[in-house]
PDB file of C-alpha atoms in Angstrom:
ATOM      1  CA  MET A   1      -1.155   1.283 -32.870  1.00 39.00           C
ATOM      2  CA  LYS A   2      -1.052   1.295 -29.062  1.00 44.00           C
ATOM      3  CA  ASN A   3      -2.572  -2.194 -28.883  1.00 48.00           C
ATOM      4  CA  ASP A   4      -0.115  -3.456 -31.504  1.00 45.00           C
ATOM      5  CA  LYS A   5       2.797  -2.281 -29.361  1.00 45.00           C
ATOM      6  CA  LYS A   6       1.380  -4.140 -26.370  1.00 46.00           C
ATOM      7  CA  LYS A   7       1.073  -7.332 -28.384  1.00 45.00           C
ATOM      8  CA  LEU A   8       4.707  -7.088 -29.440  1.00 52.00           C
ATOM      9  CA  GLN A   9       5.804  -7.225 -25.793  1.00 79.00           C
ATOM     10  CA  TYR A  10       5.533 -11.019 -25.954  1.00 87.00           C
ATOM     11  CA  ARG A  11       6.587 -13.390 -28.695  1.00 90.00           C
ATOM     12  CA  ILE A  12       3.897 -15.885 -29.599  1.00 92.00           C
ATOM     13  CA  ASN A  13       3.577 -18.999 -31.732  1.00 93.00           C
ATOM     14  CA  ARG A  14       5.863 -18.907 -34.824  1.00 90.00           C
ATOM     15  CA  GLN A  15       7.701 -15.851 -33.462  1.00 92.00           C
ATOM     16  CA  ILE A  16       9.333 -18.155 -30.896  1.00 92.00           C
ATOM     17  CA  ARG A  17      12.409 -19.531 -32.650  1.00 91.00           C
ATOM     18  CA  VAL A  18      14.448 -21.139 -29.877  1.00 93.00           C
ATOM     19  CA  PRO A  19      14.954 -24.921 -30.242  1.00 94.00           C
ATOM     20  CA  GLU A  20      13.205 -25.868 -26.986  1.00 94.00           C
ATOM     21  CA  VAL A  21      11.042 -24.326 -24.279  1.00 94.00           C
ATOM     22  CA  ARG A  22       9.565 -25.121 -20.881  1.00 94.00           C
ATOM     23  CA  ILE A  23       5.792 -25.195 -21.138  1.00 92.00           C
ATOM     24  CA  VAL A  24       3.303 -24.275 -18.394  1.00 92.00           C
ATOM     25  CA  GLY A  25      -0.429 -23.685 -18.327  1.00 90.00           C
ATOM     26  CA  ASP A  26      -3.762 -24.924 -17.035  1.00 88.00           C
ATOM     27  CA  ASP A  27      -3.876 -28.726 -17.140  1.00 86.00           C
ATOM     28  CA  ILE A  28      -0.379 -28.657 -18.667  1.00 87.00           C
ATOM     29  CA  GLU A  29       2.468 -30.661 -17.168  1.00 87.00           C
ATOM     30  CA  SER A  30       5.496 -28.423 -16.774  1.00 90.00           C
ATOM     31  CA  GLN A  31       8.255 -29.891 -18.896  1.00 92.00           C
ATOM     32  CA  VAL A  32      10.978 -29.019 -21.385  1.00 93.00           C
ATOM     33  CA  ILE A  33      10.100 -30.004 -24.937  1.00 92.00           C
ATOM     34  CA  ALA A  34      11.001 -28.992 -28.476  1.00 95.00           C
ATOM     35  CA  THR A  35       9.400 -25.727 -29.556  1.00 93.00           C
ATOM     36  CA  ARG A  36       7.855 -27.522 -32.530  1.00 94.00           C
ATOM     37  CA  GLN A  37       6.083 -29.944 -30.179  1.00 94.00           C
ATOM     38  CA  ALA A  38       4.920 -27.089 -27.946  1.00 93.00           C
ATOM     39  CA  LEU A  39       3.379 -25.358 -30.960  1.00 95.00           C
ATOM     40  CA  GLN A  40       1.597 -28.534 -31.993  1.00 94.00           C
ATOM     41  CA  LEU A  41       0.221 -28.996 -28.466  1.00 93.00           C
ATOM     42  CA  ALA A  42      -1.063 -25.408 -28.399  1.00 93.00           C
ATOM     43  CA  GLU A  43      -2.705 -25.825 -31.814  1.00 94.00           C
ATOM     44  CA  GLN A  44      -4.398 -29.044 -30.707  1.00 93.00           C
ATOM     45  CA  LYS A  45      -5.978 -27.174 -27.798  1.00 92.00           C
ATOM     46  CA  GLY A  46      -6.945 -24.209 -29.965  1.00 93.00           C
ATOM     47  CA  LEU A  47      -4.674 -21.950 -27.904  1.00 94.00           C
ATOM     48  CA  ASP A  48      -1.487 -19.908 -28.328  1.00 94.00           C
ATOM     49  CA  LEU A  49       2.088 -20.471 -27.223  1.00 94.00           C
ATOM     50  CA  VAL A  50       3.146 -17.309 -25.352  1.00 94.00           C
ATOM     51  CA  GLU A  51       6.748 -16.697 -24.296  1.00 94.00           C
ATOM     52  CA  ILE A  52       6.497 -15.290 -20.743  1.00 91.00           C
ATOM     53  CA  SER A  53      10.122 -15.640 -19.546  1.00 90.00           C
ATOM     54  CA  PRO A  54      12.466 -15.166 -22.510  1.00 91.00           C
ATOM     55  CA  ASN A  55      15.609 -14.953 -20.350  1.00 89.00           C
ATOM     56  CA  ALA A  56      15.099 -18.296 -18.617  1.00 90.00           C
ATOM     57  CA  GLN A  57      17.107 -21.322 -19.743  1.00 90.00           C
ATOM     58  CA  PRO A  58      15.232 -22.587 -21.662  1.00 93.00           C
ATOM     59  CA  PRO A  59      12.595 -19.843 -22.143  1.00 93.00           C
ATOM     60  CA  VAL A  60       9.269 -20.435 -20.392  1.00 94.00           C
ATOM     61  CA  CYS A  61       6.116 -20.430 -22.514  1.00 95.00           C
ATOM     62  CA  ARG A  62       2.494 -20.554 -21.409  1.00 94.00           C
ATOM     63  CA  ILE A  63      -0.143 -22.319 -23.446  1.00 94.00           C
ATOM     64  CA  ILE A  64      -3.120 -19.977 -23.246  1.00 93.00           C
ATOM     65  CA  ASP A  65      -5.450 -17.880 -25.360  1.00 93.00           C
ATOM     66  CA  TYR A  66      -3.369 -14.783 -26.096  1.00 92.00           C
ATOM     67  CA  SER A  67      -6.279 -12.349 -25.691  1.00 92.00           C
ATOM     68  CA  LYS A  68      -7.064 -13.870 -22.295  1.00 92.00           C
ATOM     69  CA  PHE A  69      -3.387 -13.634 -21.346  1.00 92.00           C
ATOM     70  CA  LEU A  70      -3.263  -9.906 -22.175  1.00 91.00           C
ATOM     71  CA  TYR A  71      -6.453  -9.344 -20.176  1.00 91.00           C
ATOM     72  CA  GLN A  72      -4.968 -11.114 -17.143  1.00 89.00           C
ATOM     73  CA  GLN A  73      -1.791  -9.032 -17.390  1.00 89.00           C
ATOM     74  CA  LYS A  74      -3.765  -5.791 -17.577  1.00 90.00           C
ATOM     75  CA  LYS A  75      -5.916  -6.804 -14.601  1.00 90.00           C
ATOM     76  CA  HIS A  76      -2.824  -7.717 -12.580  1.00 88.00           C
ATOM     77  CA  GLN A  77      -1.248  -4.316 -13.273  1.00 86.00           C
ATOM     78  CA  LYS A  78      -4.419  -2.549 -12.112  1.00 85.00           C
ATOM     79  CA  GLU A  79      -4.446  -4.558  -8.884  1.00 83.00           C
ATOM     80  CA  LEU A  80      -0.817  -3.687  -8.180  1.00 81.00           C
ATOM     81  CA  LYS A  81      -1.501  -0.012  -8.807  1.00 78.00           C
ATOM     82  CA  ALA A  82      -4.524  -0.079  -6.495  1.00 74.00           C
ATOM     83  CA  LYS A  83      -2.415  -1.564  -3.685  1.00 73.00           C
ATOM     84  CA  GLN A  84       0.170   1.191  -3.883  1.00 71.00           C
ATOM     85  CA  VAL A  85      -0.186   3.505  -0.894  1.00 65.00           C
ATOM     86  CA  LYS A  86       0.000   7.193  -1.645  1.00 72.00           C
ATOM     87  CA  ILE A  87       1.763   8.967   1.207  1.00 75.00           C
ATOM     88  CA  GLU A  88       1.159  12.677   1.620  1.00 84.00           C
ATOM     89  CA  VAL A  89       3.181  15.145   3.666  1.00 89.00           C
ATOM     90  CA  LYS A  90       0.975  17.209   5.963  1.00 91.00           C
ATOM     91  CA  GLU A  91       2.350  20.500   7.262  1.00 93.00           C
ATOM     92  CA  ILE A  92       1.752  21.885  10.741  1.00 93.00           C
ATOM     93  CA  ARG A  93       2.960  25.365  11.617  1.00 93.00           C
ATOM     94  CA  PHE A  94       3.781  26.707  15.060  1.00 92.00           C
ATOM     95  CA  GLY A  95       4.879  30.069  16.361  1.00 87.00           C
ATOM     96  CA  PRO A  96       7.652  30.314  18.967  1.00 82.00           C
ATOM     97  CA  GLN A  97       5.016  31.319  21.552  1.00 83.00           C
ATOM     98  CA  THR A  98       2.307  28.761  20.696  1.00 86.00           C
ATOM     99  CA  ASP A  99      -0.181  28.496  23.577  1.00 89.00           C
ATOM    100  CA  GLU A 100      -1.485  25.225  25.012  1.00 92.00           C
ATOM    101  CA  HIS A 101      -4.884  25.400  23.309  1.00 92.00           C
ATOM    102  CA  ASP A 102      -3.337  25.808  19.862  1.00 92.00           C
ATOM    103  CA  TYR A 103      -0.711  23.165  20.617  1.00 92.00           C
ATOM    104  CA  ASP A 104      -3.320  20.576  21.655  1.00 93.00           C
ATOM    105  CA  PHE A 105      -5.455  21.390  18.611  1.00 93.00           C
ATOM    106  CA  LYS A 106      -2.542  20.781  16.232  1.00 93.00           C
ATOM    107  CA  LEU A 107      -1.405  17.706  18.145  1.00 94.00           C
ATOM    108  CA  LYS A 108      -4.806  16.074  17.566  1.00 94.00           C
ATOM    109  CA  HIS A 109      -4.562  16.675  13.836  1.00 93.00           C
ATOM    110  CA  ALA A 110      -1.015  15.338  13.715  1.00 94.00           C
ATOM    111  CA  LYS A 111      -2.227  12.120  15.366  1.00 93.00           C
ATOM    112  CA  GLU A 112      -4.940  11.856  12.735  1.00 92.00           C
ATOM    113  CA  PHE A 113      -2.499  12.459   9.876  1.00 92.00           C
ATOM    114  CA  LEU A 114      -0.049   9.826  11.125  1.00 92.00           C
ATOM    115  CA  SER A 115      -2.835   7.323  11.811  1.00 90.00           C
ATOM    116  CA  ASP A 116      -3.956   7.731   8.202  1.00 88.00           C
ATOM    117  CA  GLY A 117      -0.446   6.833   7.034  1.00 87.00           C
ATOM    118  CA  ASN A 118       0.720  10.336   6.113  1.00 91.00           C
ATOM    119  CA  LYS A 119       3.992  12.001   7.029  1.00 92.00           C
ATOM    120  CA  VAL A 120       4.019  15.151   9.128  1.00 93.00           C
ATOM    121  CA  LYS A 121       6.248  18.149   8.543  1.00 93.00           C
ATOM    122  CA  ALA A 122       6.039  20.364  11.616  1.00 93.00           C
ATOM    123  CA  TYR A 123       7.869  23.655  11.805  1.00 93.00           C
ATOM    124  CA  VAL A 124       8.242  26.742  13.942  1.00 91.00           C
ATOM    125  CA  PHE A 125       8.241  30.022  12.026  1.00 90.00           C
ATOM    126  CA  PHE A 126      10.373  32.769  13.530  1.00 87.00           C
ATOM    127  CA  ARG A 127       9.289  36.315  12.796  1.00 83.00           C
ATOM    128  CA  GLY A 128      11.844  39.091  12.909  1.00 80.00           C
ATOM    129  CA  ARG A 129      14.272  39.008  15.819  1.00 77.00           C
ATOM    130  CA  SER A 130      12.415  36.180  17.580  1.00 72.00           C
ATOM    131  CA  ILE A 131      14.866  33.864  15.802  1.00 71.00           C
ATOM    132  CA  LEU A 132      17.343  34.820  18.544  1.00 74.00           C
ATOM    133  CA  PHE A 133      15.402  32.392  20.727  1.00 74.00           C
ATOM    134  CA  LYS A 134      15.381  29.458  18.328  1.00 82.00           C
ATOM    135  CA  GLU A 135      16.069  27.096  21.240  1.00 86.00           C
ATOM    136  CA  GLN A 136      12.420  27.536  22.233  1.00 86.00           C
ATOM    137  CA  GLY A 137      11.356  26.283  18.822  1.00 86.00           C
ATOM    138  CA  GLU A 138      13.572  23.234  19.119  1.00 89.00           C
ATOM    139  CA  VAL A 139      12.159  22.405  22.564  1.00 90.00           C
ATOM    140  CA  LEU A 140       8.605  22.741  21.225  1.00 90.00           C
ATOM    141  CA  LEU A 141       9.270  20.415  18.270  1.00 92.00           C
ATOM    142  CA  LEU A 142      10.962  17.801  20.449  1.00 92.00           C
ATOM    143  CA  ARG A 143       7.985  17.902  22.814  1.00 92.00           C
ATOM    144  CA  PHE A 144       5.697  17.514  19.799  1.00 93.00           C
ATOM    145  CA  ALA A 145       7.635  14.446  18.615  1.00 93.00           C
ATOM    146  CA  ASN A 146       7.554  12.945  22.101  1.00 93.00           C
ATOM    147  CA  ASP A 147       3.773  13.413  22.371  1.00 93.00           C
ATOM    148  CA  LEU A 148       3.391  11.609  19.019  1.00 92.00           C
ATOM    149  CA  GLU A 149       5.644   8.703  19.960  1.00 91.00           C
ATOM    150  CA  GLU A 150       2.788   6.170  19.735  1.00 92.00           C
ATOM    151  CA  TYR A 151       1.818   7.351  16.254  1.00 93.00           C
ATOM    152  CA  GLY A 152       5.057   8.167  14.471  1.00 91.00           C
ATOM    153  CA  LYS A 153       8.811   8.242  14.659  1.00 91.00           C
ATOM    154  CA  VAL A 154      11.245  11.039  13.946  1.00 91.00           C
ATOM    155  CA  GLU A 155      12.562  10.888  10.394  1.00 89.00           C
ATOM    156  CA  GLN A 156      14.576  14.092  10.713  1.00 87.00           C
ATOM    157  CA  MET A 157      15.516  15.875  13.925  1.00 90.00           C
ATOM    158  CA  PRO A 158      14.794  19.625  14.207  1.00 90.00           C
ATOM    159  CA  VAL A 159      16.902  21.603  11.756  1.00 90.00           C
ATOM    160  CA  LEU A 160      16.908  25.347  11.101  1.00 88.00           C
ATOM    161  CA  GLU A 161      16.246  26.359   7.495  1.00 88.00           C
ATOM    162  CA  GLY A 162      16.091  30.112   7.075  1.00 86.00           C
ATOM    163  CA  LYS A 163      13.362  31.391   9.401  1.00 87.00           C
ATOM    164  CA  ARG A 164      11.886  27.953  10.001  1.00 89.00           C
ATOM    165  CA  MET A 165      12.925  25.129  12.298  1.00 90.00           C
ATOM    166  CA  ILE A 166      11.612  21.874  10.833  1.00 93.00           C
ATOM    167  CA  ILE A 167      11.078  18.320  12.035  1.00 93.00           C
ATOM    168  CA  PHE A 168       9.785  15.379   9.971  1.00 94.00           C
ATOM    169  CA  LEU A 169       7.721  12.534  11.419  1.00 93.00           C
ATOM    170  CA  THR A 170       6.858   9.322   9.616  1.00 92.00           C
ATOM    171  CA  PRO A 171       3.954   7.040  10.624  1.00 91.00           C
ATOM    172  CA  LYS A 172       4.543   3.845  12.547  1.00 85.00           C
ATOM    173  CA  LYS A 173       3.242   0.711  10.855  1.00 71.00           C
ATOM    174  CA  THR A 174       1.441  -0.247  14.032  1.00 50.00           C
ATOM    175  CA  ALA A 175      -0.350   3.085  14.295  1.00 44.00           C
ATOM    176  CA  THR A 176      -4.088   2.730  13.718  1.00 46.00           C
ATOM    177  CA  PRO A 177      -6.749   5.425  13.564  1.00 46.00           C
ATOM    178  CA  LYS A 178      -8.747   5.911  16.744  1.00 48.00           C
ATOM    179  CA  PRO A 179     -12.358   6.725  15.709  1.00 49.00           C
ATOM    180  CA  ALA A 180     -13.244   8.594  18.899  1.00 48.00           C
ATOM    181  CA  GLU A 181     -10.085  10.660  18.754  1.00 49.00           C
ATOM    182  CA  LYS A 182     -10.528  11.410  15.041  1.00 49.00           C
ATOM    183  CA  ALA A 183     -14.136  12.491  15.630  1.00 52.00           C
ATOM    184  CA  GLU A 184     -13.042  14.749  18.469  1.00 54.00           C
ATOM    185  CA  ALA A 185     -10.329  16.337  16.326  1.00 50.00           C
ATOM    186  CA  SER A 186     -12.773  16.859  13.458  1.00 50.00           C
ATOM    187  CA  ALA A 187     -15.368  18.456  15.750  1.00 54.00           C
ATOM    188  CA  SER A 188     -12.707  20.696  17.249  1.00 51.00           C
ATOM    189  CA  PHE A 189     -11.567  21.749  13.791  1.00 46.00           C
ATOM    190  CA  LYS A 190     -15.138  22.622  12.706  1.00 51.00           C
ATOM    191  CA  GLU A 191     -15.713  24.580  15.897  1.00 54.00           C
ATOM    192  CA  GLU A 192     -12.452  26.430  15.346  1.00 50.00           C
ATOM    193  CA  ARG A 193     -13.498  27.429  11.814  1.00 49.00           C
ATOM    194  CA  LYS A 194     -17.057  28.335  12.822  1.00 50.00           C
ATOM    195  CA  ALA A 195     -16.231  30.542  15.761  1.00 46.00           C
ATOM    196  CA  PRO A 196     -12.556  31.603  15.808  1.00 45.00           C
ATOM    197  CA  GLN A 197     -11.376  32.376  19.274  1.00 43.00           C
ATOM    198  CA  GLN A 198      -8.963  35.065  20.258  1.00 44.00           C
ATOM    199  CA  LYS A 199      -6.083  33.046  21.620  1.00 44.00           C
ATOM    200  CA  ALA A 200      -4.450  34.628  24.635  1.00 40.00           C
ATOM    201  CA  LYS A 201      -0.747  34.919  24.085  1.00 43.00           C
ATOM    202  CA  LYS A 202       1.325  33.139  26.649  1.00 45.00           C
ATOM    203  CA  GLU A 203       3.539  35.489  28.589  1.00 43.00           C
ATOM    204  CA  TYR A 204       7.091  35.217  27.351  1.00 42.00           C
ATOM    205  CA  ALA A 205       9.396  34.129  30.160  1.00 46.00           C
ATOM    206  CA  GLY A 206      12.677  34.889  28.385  1.00 47.00           C
ATOM    207  CA  PRO A 207      14.445  38.206  27.878  1.00 44.00           C
ATOM    208  CA  LYS A 208      12.427  40.893  26.109  1.00 46.00           C
ATOM    209  CA  VAL A 209      13.742  42.064  22.740  1.00 43.00           C
ATOM    210  CA  GLU A 210      13.081  45.743  22.277  1.00 47.00           C
ATOM    211  CA  GLY A 211      10.728  46.489  19.408  1.00 45.00           C
ATOM    212  CA  GLU A 212       9.638  42.842  19.014  1.00 46.00           C
ATOM    213  CA  ASP A 213       6.067  41.705  19.640  1.00 47.00           C
ATOM    214  CA  PHE A 214       5.941  38.172  20.978  1.00 40.00           C
TER     215      PHE A 214
END
C-alpha cells in the first residue's frame, strides 16, 4: 500500500490527459508536442512518460523507465537528508566565583563545540543571595563571548532568567576545528575526570553577604 501511494505521486502514461506537454529525457530533444505523440515516442523506446512538473505551462514530462525514476528520486532524497547539518546546543555552566582554572577548562570545550558547528548556551547560576551581585555574572559571560570571538558570535546577549544569567553563541562559518587544541581539551577533560582537583575558591572582592558562602 505504501509503494502504491508513492507511485500515485506522479501521473504516468495514459493518466496524463492534458493536450500537450514539454518532453525531456536522455537523448530527448526538449520540445512541446501533443501528449499523444509523447506517449508514442515513449512506447517506441520501451519507456514511460512521467509528468514531473504538472504546474508548468505546458506540463513537463520525462521519458524514462518509471521504476528507475522512482529509484533516482529516492536516492536524491537520501542525499539531501545526509547533507543536512544537525546543530546541537551545548550547555556550559559557571558559578559567580568561577576561578581561572575552571574558566580556561570550559573555554577550551566551548571552542571545540563551536568549531564542530554546535551552538553554545553558557550561563551563570546564582545560588541564594549571590544573585545580588548578578553584574559579576554578566561581566563573566561577556568576557567569555569576547574570548570566543574567533569561533562564534553572540546570538543573544546576557539575560537573567530566574537564577540563571544566560548567553547564546552561534558558530562562525569560518570557524574550523584546531586538532592540537581539540586534543589538548580532550586530554584536559580526561585528566579532570580521572583525578578531580580541589579548586581553590577565588577570594571575593565585593561586599560580603552575611550567611552566604561564596
